[in-house]
Amino acid sequence: MSDYSFPAQWQEILAKKQITNPTAVQQKVIPLLAEKKNILFQSETGTGKTLAYLIPLIDMIDTSTPQKAQSVQLVIAAPTHELASQIKAEIQSVTDVKTVLLIGGAPLKRQQELLKEKPVIVIGTPARLTELILLKKLKTSEVKALVFDEADRLLSRELREHTLKLAQCLGASVQIVACSATIKPFIEKLISEALPELPHLETVVLPPEDILQRKISHWAIFAEQRDKIDTVRKFLAATNPAKALVFTSRPDQVMNIYEKLKFKKVDCEALHAKAGKQERKAAIDRFRSGKCTVLITSDLASRGLDFPGITHIIQTDIPSDDDFFIHRAGRTARAGAEGINVIIGDEREMRILAKMEKKLKITVYPKVLYGGKVVSPETPDTGTAENG
């Protein structure tokens, strides 16, 4: 891994997480961050981006002063409450450095109290982080690095103003790290314009690992719009997945799918933008722990969340953006495992899928539900499931 080597304590911690060899993104990014370079990096979903920046940045933290005299040294911004919580959990799995979560929608006074406990790392949504800085409750004089996790989402139109304001609050003297599974050309431009004095921002694009082609079986099942939810139910009954994510492009459709599946006695949870924070957390916790094996969600509600052990992705429509299709499918086949990505579509959607198949260089196998099994359409009478 270049001239960077893991400290012994990191090797032990990573071994406990069953990580003995760094991933491609970790091999590339860790040495650059250890050299304190400003970088914007792109790597596919599920390749280990979070640890790629956490390892070198936590390594830089000065823990020599007593806890009561500590200051915030690392700030991590995330676009959603759930991703921020997930990053915090990842940090706590590798270090006991004091870390707090500062997210919008939570009581501001409670977060001000948390900051009095002298955290070294803070993670949060950009609007709340900026608010606490401007209130002079979050002191940033000792901050060494600022991370934008899911940078494309943070710099989308709805979050851009708060994200760039946060960058300006911290200034060009801190190390800037931005990452995402997909990086649009405007991201580097926006960061550079917000921080004109920032030393060179290096862009690192990891070559695709072809997870979509090599590890995921893509299936297509035809269904008219009115029959889609029942087709989802039949597919779940036929495959009995260990852990399945059901996607819809329409946030208002999440609860419709959930209620109809629940009515048919399917044990499932729903993740939608209008749910309260506690309700969302409860749904995520049940699904993550395996107490519930089916989670219905929209693209934006689940963006950036990493659920281990997903075996099946069920897409109830074709997303308008190829990136959303890749993000959806990439939730399965993590950490060397294999997975199934099934698209349930009508005639128009199947035509769109045929074009997407060529563009993404994947092979989509048509399937039908027959006799309680998923089979190839040319052999429904055999009643045997096909893997192809």
Coordinates of C-alpha atoms in Angstrom, one line a residue:
M1 CA 0.0 0.0 0.0
S2 CA 2.4 2.7 -1.3
D3 CA 4.7 3.8 1.6
Y4 CA 1.9 3.9 4.1
S5 CA 1.6 1.1 6.5
F6 CA -1.1 0.4 9.1
P7 CA -0.2 1.0 12.7
A8 CA -0.3 -2.3 14.6
Q9 CA -3.4 -1.2 16.5
W10 CA -5.3 -0.6 13.3
Q11 CA -4.3 -4.0 11.9
E12 CA -5.8 -5.6 15.1
I13 CA -9.0 -3.6 14.8
L14 CA -9.4 -4.4 11.1
A15 CA -8.7 -8.0 11.7
K16 CA -11.7 -8.1 14.1
K17 CA -13.8 -6.7 11.2
Q18 CA -12.6 -9.5 9.0
I19 CA -10.5 -7.1 7.0
T20 CA -7.0 -8.4 6.2
N21 CA -6.4 -6.8 2.9
P22 CA -7.3 -3.2 2.0
T23 CA -9.7 -2.7 -0.8
A24 CA -8.6 -0.8 -4.0
V25 CA -10.0 2.5 -2.8
Q26 CA -8.3 2.1 0.6
Q27 CA -5.0 1.3 -1.1
K28 CA -5.3 4.4 -3.2
V29 CA -6.8 6.9 -0.8
I30 CA -5.2 6.2 2.6
P31 CA -1.7 7.1 1.6
L32 CA -2.9 10.4 0.0
L33 CA -4.8 11.4 3.1
A34 CA -1.9 10.4 5.3
E35 CA 0.1 13.0 3.3
K36 CA -2.6 15.5 4.2
K37 CA -3.7 16.0 0.6
N38 CA -7.1 17.5 -0.3
I39 CA -8.9 14.9 -2.3
L40 CA -12.2 14.2 -4.1
F41 CA -12.6 10.5 -4.7
Q42 CA -15.1 8.3 -6.4
S43 CA -15.5 4.6 -5.8
E44 CA -18.4 2.2 -6.4
T45 CA -21.0 1.5 -3.7
G46 CA -19.8 -1.2 -1.3
T47 CA -16.0 -0.7 -1.9
G48 CA -15.0 0.6 1.6
K49 CA -15.0 4.4 1.1
T50 CA -15.9 5.2 4.8
L51 CA -12.9 3.3 6.2
A52 CA -10.7 4.7 3.4
Y53 CA -11.0 8.2 4.9
L54 CA -11.5 7.2 8.6
I55 CA -8.3 5.3 9.0
P56 CA -5.9 8.1 8.1
L57 CA -7.9 10.9 9.6
I58 CA -8.4 9.2 12.9
D59 CA -4.7 8.4 12.9
M60 CA -4.0 12.2 12.7
I61 CA -6.0 13.0 15.8
D62 CA -4.0 14.2 18.7
T63 CA -5.1 12.3 21.8
S64 CA -2.2 13.4 24.0
T65 CA -4.2 16.1 25.9
P66 CA -6.6 15.1 28.7
Q67 CA -10.2 14.5 27.7
K68 CA -11.5 17.7 29.4
A69 CA -9.1 19.8 27.4
Q70 CA -9.8 18.1 24.0
S71 CA -11.2 20.0 21.0
V72 CA -13.0 19.0 17.9
Q73 CA -10.4 17.9 15.3
L74 CA -12.5 16.1 12.7
V75 CA -15.8 17.2 11.2
I76 CA -17.8 14.9 8.9
A77 CA -20.9 16.1 7.0
A78 CA -23.5 13.7 5.6
P79 CA -26.8 14.4 3.7
T80 CA -29.1 12.3 5.9
H81 CA -29.6 11.5 9.6
E82 CA -29.3 7.8 8.9
L83 CA -26.0 8.1 7.1
A84 CA -24.6 10.3 9.8
S85 CA -25.6 7.7 12.4
Q86 CA -24.1 4.9 10.3
I87 CA -20.8 6.8 10.1
K88 CA -20.8 7.3 13.9
A89 CA -21.3 3.6 14.4
E90 CA -18.4 2.8 12.1
I91 CA -16.2 5.2 14.0
Q92 CA -17.2 3.6 17.3
S93 CA -16.4 0.1 15.9
V94 CA -12.7 1.1 15.4
T95 CA -11.9 3.7 18.0
D96 CA -13.1 5.0 21.4
V97 CA -12.4 8.6 20.6
K98 CA -15.3 10.8 21.8
T99 CA -17.7 11.3 18.9
V100 CA -21.1 13.1 18.8
L101 CA -23.9 13.3 16.3
L102 CA -25.3 16.8 15.4
I103 CA -28.3 16.5 13.1
G104 CA -31.2 18.7 12.2
G105 CA -34.5 17.8 13.7
A106 CA -33.0 17.0 17.1
P107 CA -33.1 19.4 20.1
L108 CA -30.5 22.1 19.6
K109 CA -30.0 22.6 23.4
R110 CA -29.3 18.9 23.9
Q111 CA -26.6 19.1 21.2
Q112 CA -25.0 22.1 22.8
E113 CA -24.8 20.0 26.0
L114 CA -23.1 17.2 24.1
L115 CA -20.5 19.7 22.8
K116 CA -19.6 20.5 26.4
E117 CA -18.5 16.9 26.8
K118 CA -15.4 17.7 24.6
P119 CA -15.9 15.5 21.6
V120 CA -13.0 15.1 19.2
I121 CA -15.1 14.0 16.2
V122 CA -18.4 15.5 15.2
I123 CA -20.7 14.1 12.5
G124 CA -23.8 15.8 11.2
T125 CA -26.0 17.4 8.6
P126 CA -24.5 20.6 7.1
A127 CA -27.2 23.0 8.2
R128 CA -27.0 21.9 11.8
L129 CA -23.2 21.9 11.9
T130 CA -23.1 25.4 10.4
E131 CA -25.8 26.6 12.8
L132 CA -23.7 25.4 15.8
I133 CA -20.6 27.0 14.5
L134 CA -22.3 30.4 13.9
L135 CA -23.7 30.2 17.4
K136 CA -20.1 29.7 18.6
K137 CA -21.1 26.4 20.3
L138 CA -19.0 24.3 17.9
K139 CA -15.5 25.5 18.1
T140 CA -13.4 24.8 15.0
S141 CA -10.0 26.3 15.7
E142 CA -8.4 22.9 16.1
V143 CA -10.2 21.1 13.3
K144 CA -7.8 19.3 11.0
A145 CA -10.1 17.9 8.4
L146 CA -13.6 18.3 6.9
V147 CA -15.2 15.3 5.2
F148 CA -18.1 15.5 2.7
D149 CA -19.6 12.0 2.6
E150 CA -21.9 11.4 -0.4
A151 CA -20.6 14.7 -1.8
D152 CA -22.9 14.6 -4.9
R153 CA -25.9 14.6 -2.6
L154 CA -24.5 17.2 -0.3
L155 CA -23.9 19.5 -3.3
S156 CA -27.3 18.9 -4.9
R157 CA -29.5 21.9 -5.2
E158 CA -31.4 21.4 -2.0
L159 CA -28.3 21.0 0.3
R160 CA -25.7 23.0 -1.6
E161 CA -26.1 26.3 0.2
H162 CA -25.6 24.8 3.7
T163 CA -22.7 22.6 2.5
L164 CA -20.7 25.4 1.0
K165 CA -21.4 27.6 4.0
L166 CA -20.0 24.9 6.2
A167 CA -16.9 24.7 4.1
Q168 CA -16.5 28.5 4.3
C169 CA -16.9 28.5 8.0
L170 CA -14.0 26.1 8.4
G171 CA -11.9 27.8 5.7
A172 CA -9.1 26.6 3.4
S173 CA -6.7 25.7 6.2
V174 CA -8.3 22.4 6.9
Q175 CA -7.9 19.3 4.9
I176 CA -10.9 18.7 2.6
V177 CA -12.0 15.2 1.8
A178 CA -15.1 14.5 -0.4
C179 CA -16.3 11.1 -1.6
S180 CA -19.2 9.5 -3.4
A181 CA -20.1 6.5 -5.6
T182 CA -20.7 9.0 -8.4
I183 CA -19.0 12.3 -8.9
K184 CA -20.4 14.9 -11.2
P185 CA -18.0 17.4 -12.8
F186 CA -19.6 20.4 -11.0
I187 CA -18.6 19.1 -7.5
E188 CA -14.9 20.1 -7.8
K189 CA -15.9 23.4 -9.3
L190 CA -18.3 24.3 -6.5
I191 CA -15.7 23.3 -3.7
S192 CA -13.0 25.3 -5.5
E193 CA -15.2 28.4 -5.9
A194 CA -16.3 28.2 -2.2
L195 CA -12.7 27.9 -1.1
P196 CA -10.6 29.9 -3.6
E197 CA -7.5 29.7 -1.3
L198 CA -7.7 25.9 -1.0
P199 CA -4.5 24.2 -2.1
H200 CA -5.0 21.8 -5.1
L201 CA -8.0 19.5 -4.8
E202 CA -6.9 16.1 -6.3
T203 CA -9.6 14.0 -8.0
V204 CA -9.2 10.3 -7.6
V205 CA -11.5 8.1 -9.7
L206 CA -11.2 4.4 -8.9
P207 CA -11.8 2.1 -11.9
P208 CA -15.1 0.3 -11.8
E209 CA -14.9 -3.1 -10.1
D210 CA -17.7 -4.4 -12.3
I211 CA -19.7 -5.6 -9.4
L212 CA -22.9 -5.2 -11.5
Q213 CA -21.5 -7.6 -14.0
R214 CA -19.6 -10.1 -12.0
K215 CA -21.4 -10.6 -8.7
I216 CA -25.1 -9.7 -9.4
S217 CA -27.7 -11.7 -11.3
H218 CA -30.1 -9.4 -13.0
W219 CA -33.7 -10.6 -13.6
A220 CA -36.7 -9.0 -15.2
I221 CA -40.3 -9.9 -14.5
F222 CA -43.1 -8.4 -16.5
A223 CA -46.1 -6.9 -14.7
E224 CA -48.7 -4.3 -15.5
Q225 CA -48.7 -1.4 -13.1
R226 CA -51.9 -2.6 -11.3
D227 CA -50.2 -6.0 -10.6
K228 CA -46.8 -4.9 -9.4
I229 CA -47.3 -5.1 -5.7
D230 CA -48.9 -8.5 -5.9
T231 CA -45.9 -9.6 -8.1
V232 CA -43.6 -8.3 -5.4
R233 CA -45.5 -10.4 -2.8
K234 CA -45.3 -13.5 -5.0
F235 CA -41.6 -13.0 -5.7
L236 CA -40.9 -12.8 -1.9
A237 CA -42.9 -15.9 -1.3
A238 CA -41.1 -17.8 -4.1
T239 CA -37.6 -16.7 -3.1
N240 CA -37.9 -16.3 0.7
P241 CA -34.9 -13.9 0.7
A242 CA -32.7 -13.6 3.7
K243 CA -32.7 -9.8 3.4
A244 CA -34.5 -7.9 0.6
L245 CA -34.7 -4.1 -0.3
V246 CA -37.7 -3.1 -2.3
F247 CA -37.3 0.2 -4.2
T248 CA -39.7 2.6 -5.7
S249 CA -38.9 6.0 -7.4
R250 CA -42.0 7.6 -5.9
P251 CA -41.8 8.4 -2.2
D252 CA -45.7 8.4 -1.9
Q253 CA -45.7 4.8 -3.2
V254 CA -43.6 3.5 -0.3
M255 CA -46.5 3.3 2.2
N256 CA -48.9 2.0 -0.4
I257 CA -46.6 -1.0 -1.1
Y258 CA -46.0 -1.4 2.7
E259 CA -49.7 -1.4 3.6
K260 CA -50.6 -3.9 0.8
L261 CA -47.8 -6.3 1.7
K262 CA -48.7 -6.0 5.5
F263 CA -52.3 -6.8 4.6
K264 CA -51.1 -10.0 2.9
K265 CA -49.1 -10.9 6.1
V266 CA -45.7 -10.0 4.8
D267 CA -43.4 -9.0 7.6
C268 CA -41.9 -5.8 6.3
E269 CA -40.8 -2.2 7.2
A270 CA -41.0 1.1 5.3
L271 CA -38.5 3.9 5.1
H272 CA -39.9 7.1 3.8
A273 CA -39.1 10.8 4.1
K274 CA -42.2 11.8 6.1
A275 CA -41.7 9.4 8.9
G276 CA -40.5 10.7 12.2
K277 CA -36.9 10.2 13.3
Q278 CA -37.8 7.5 15.9
E279 CA -40.0 5.7 13.4
R280 CA -37.3 5.6 10.8
K281 CA -34.7 4.4 13.3
A282 CA -37.0 1.6 14.5
A283 CA -37.5 0.4 10.9
I284 CA -33.8 0.5 10.1
D285 CA -32.9 -1.3 13.4
R286 CA -35.4 -4.1 12.8
F287 CA -34.2 -4.6 9.3
R288 CA -30.5 -4.3 10.1
S289 CA -30.8 -6.8 12.9
G290 CA -32.6 -9.3 10.8
K291 CA -35.8 -9.2 12.8
C292 CA -37.5 -8.1 9.6
T293 CA -36.3 -9.3 6.2
V294 CA -38.0 -6.9 3.9
L295 CA -37.5 -3.1 3.7
I296 CA -39.5 -0.9 1.3
T297 CA -37.8 2.5 0.5
S298 CA -37.4 5.3 -2.0
D299 CA -34.1 6.2 -3.5
L300 CA -33.6 9.4 -1.5
A301 CA -34.8 7.9 1.8
S302 CA -32.1 5.2 1.6
R303 CA -29.3 7.1 0.0
G304 CA -25.9 6.3 1.6
L305 CA -27.3 3.7 4.0
D306 CA -25.3 0.4 4.1
F307 CA -27.2 -2.7 5.1
P308 CA -25.0 -5.8 5.4
G309 CA -26.2 -9.1 4.0
I310 CA -28.6 -7.8 1.3
T311 CA -29.4 -10.9 -0.9
H312 CA -32.1 -9.4 -3.1
I313 CA -32.9 -6.0 -4.6
I314 CA -36.4 -5.6 -5.9
Q315 CA -37.0 -2.6 -8.2
T316 CA -40.7 -1.9 -8.7
D317 CA -39.9 0.7 -11.5
I318 CA -37.0 1.9 -13.6
P319 CA -35.4 5.0 -12.1
S320 CA -35.0 8.0 -14.5
D321 CA -31.2 8.2 -13.7
D322 CA -28.8 5.4 -14.4
D323 CA -26.9 6.3 -11.2
F324 CA -30.0 5.4 -9.2
F325 CA -30.2 2.0 -10.9
I326 CA -26.5 1.4 -10.0
H327 CA -27.0 2.6 -6.4
R328 CA -30.0 0.3 -6.0
A329 CA -28.4 -2.8 -7.5
G330 CA -25.1 -2.1 -5.7
R331 CA -26.7 -2.6 -2.3
T332 CA -26.4 -6.4 -2.8
A333 CA -23.2 -8.5 -3.5
R334 CA -21.1 -6.7 -0.9
A335 CA -17.9 -8.0 0.6
G336 CA -17.4 -10.7 -2.0
A337 CA -20.9 -12.1 -1.7
E338 CA -23.3 -12.6 -4.7
G339 CA -26.8 -11.1 -5.0
I340 CA -29.9 -10.9 -7.2
N341 CA -31.3 -7.7 -8.6
V342 CA -34.9 -8.1 -10.0
I343 CA -36.7 -5.4 -12.0
I344 CA -40.5 -5.6 -12.1
G345 CA -41.7 -3.6 -15.0
D346 CA -44.4 -3.0 -17.6
E347 CA -44.0 -3.0 -21.4
R348 CA -42.6 0.6 -21.5
E349 CA -40.2 0.0 -18.6
M350 CA -38.9 -3.2 -20.3
R351 CA -38.0 -1.2 -23.4
I352 CA -36.1 1.3 -21.1
L353 CA -34.4 -1.6 -19.4
A354 CA -33.2 -3.1 -22.7
K355 CA -31.4 0.2 -23.5
M356 CA -30.0 0.3 -20.0
E357 CA -28.8 -3.3 -20.3
K358 CA -26.6 -2.3 -23.3
K359 CA -25.3 0.9 -21.7
L360 CA -24.3 -0.7 -18.4
K361 CA -23.0 -3.9 -20.1
I362 CA -25.1 -6.2 -18.0
T363 CA -27.2 -9.2 -19.0
V364 CA -30.8 -9.2 -17.8
Y365 CA -32.5 -12.6 -17.7
P366 CA -36.3 -12.7 -18.2
K367 CA -38.1 -14.6 -15.5
V368 CA -41.7 -15.6 -14.7
L369 CA -43.4 -16.7 -11.5
Y370 CA -44.9 -20.1 -12.0
G371 CA -46.0 -22.7 -9.5
G372 CA -44.6 -20.7 -6.6
K373 CA -41.1 -20.5 -8.2
V374 CA -39.1 -18.1 -10.3
V375 CA -38.4 -19.8 -13.6
S376 CA -37.2 -19.0 -17.1
P377 CA -40.1 -18.2 -19.4
E378 CA -39.2 -20.9 -21.9
T379 CA -39.4 -23.7 -19.3
P380 CA -42.3 -22.8 -17.0
D381 CA -43.7 -26.3 -17.2
T382 CA -40.7 -27.8 -15.5
G383 CA -41.4 -25.9 -12.3
T384 CA -37.6 -25.6 -11.6
A385 CA -36.0 -22.4 -10.5
E386 CA -33.3 -21.0 -12.7
N387 CA -30.2 -19.2 -11.4
G388 CA -29.0 -17.6 -14.7

